Amino acid sequence: MANNPTANSSISHRYHPTSGREVPRFAGIKTFFRLPYVDVKEDYDVGLVGVPFDGGASYRPGQRFAPVGVREASSLGRVFHMGRMMAFTQKLKVADVGDVPTVPVDLLKTYERIQTWFGNGLALGKRFIAVGGDHSITLPILREVRKHVGKPVRLIHFDAHLDTYPAAWDCEYHHGSFARHAVEEGLIDAKGSIQIGIRGPLAGGDDLDFVKKHGIRVATVDEIRLRPGLEGFIKSLPDFGDDPVYISFDVDCLDPAYAPGTGTPVPGGLTTFETQQILRALKIKRLVGADVVEINPAYDVSDITQLVGLDVAFELIGLMAESKR
Ligand code: MN
Ligand code: MN
């Protein structure tokens, strides 16, 4: 898509969305936020990259269509954040860098491709926000982020699920086990990490043993909504200071009313407003990467979940704009 040099003309780079006042929002070829689609080696700061893969889904597949779905919803993407009083285009060059070439019938081959792609991209000095994909795609990304950063990162993990589950059907790698592998492989600093939006039902009480043993903080929906409630919860969030942080946002942290298009919906979740407030309150000086996963357009209604994915990406770009790599 040709970008529009007249939009925000005071900022002289080419990474501006096509203006909806020049080209109607329903027109044109769809990219994330109507941003230029560029080669990974170009001179942007933050790349939005699709990871279309659902070979790790245990229940409802279809997350492979999320990058296309979020690009479709990007017709309504805008750049000015009212909470931050800032257009991300003033602080960052953001681009659509396309999709990682996945292997739809092979999870381990897909992991190799994701690692190669992110390894090369991170070596170029870029930061990325990945649009999944089921949650199994986060593990290979974290492996490369860990290598690049040189130490374990603090994980902020939005999810209904702990994703610390054991092997299933004799398979170690699936969308419910990325967080366990991330701890076991030394990719994340468990005691400095937090899981937000967790709720039952669980298969058994021992599902909580892993997070207890490793000291991961678990913030349940009850904690966020009732005791102490949203404001108290936000006040209790740590200041991440200069520590490297990675944010992984599984849309099923939201209630199915707010995100019906997902692989493993769980009733009783967060509202979009609550997750926006939490994302806006995070104090991070060094955000090294992020993803939004588990959007499943096949089960979406009126594009609700695809729009949420776009909105989460918008908040993540805002956090990237206020932090360095
Ligand atoms: Mn998950
Ligand atoms: Mn989940």
mmCIF file of C-alpha atoms in Angstrom, residues 59 74 97-98 100 103 153 164 168 172 210 234 253 289 294 309 323:
data_model
loop_
_atom_site.group_PDB
_atom_site.id
_atom_site.type_symbol
_atom_site.label_atom_id
_atom_site.label_comp_id
_atom_site.label_asym_id
_atom_site.label_seq_id
_atom_site.Cartn_x
_atom_site.Cartn_y
_atom_site.Cartn_z
ATOM 1 C CA TYR A 59 -9.277 -27.501 21.036
ATOM 2 C CA SER A 74 -6.685 -2.520 10.822
ATOM 3 C CA VAL A 97 6.999 -6.699 8.033
ATOM 4 C CA GLY A 98 4.786 -9.512 6.773
ATOM 5 C CA VAL A 100 6.890 -15.633 9.388
ATOM 6 C CA VAL A 103 4.853 -25.033 8.372
ATOM 7 C CA VAL A 153 13.447 -11.677 30.775
ATOM 8 C CA THR A 164 2.364 -24.464 32.532
ATOM 9 C CA ALA A 168 -0.408 -33.931 26.186
ATOM 10 C CA GLU A 172 5.745 -31.622 25.036
ATOM 11 C CA PHE A 210 4.365 -25.343 39.095
ATOM 12 C CA ILE A 234 -2.709 -1.600 39.356
ATOM 13 C CA CYS A 253 -7.723 -13.460 29.348
ATOM 14 C CA GLY A 289 9.257 -7.824 22.592
ATOM 15 C CA GLU A 294 -5.040 -16.968 20.280
ATOM 16 C CA GLY A 309 -6.173 -7.788 18.765
ATOM 17 C CA SER A 323 10.618 2.254 26.386
#
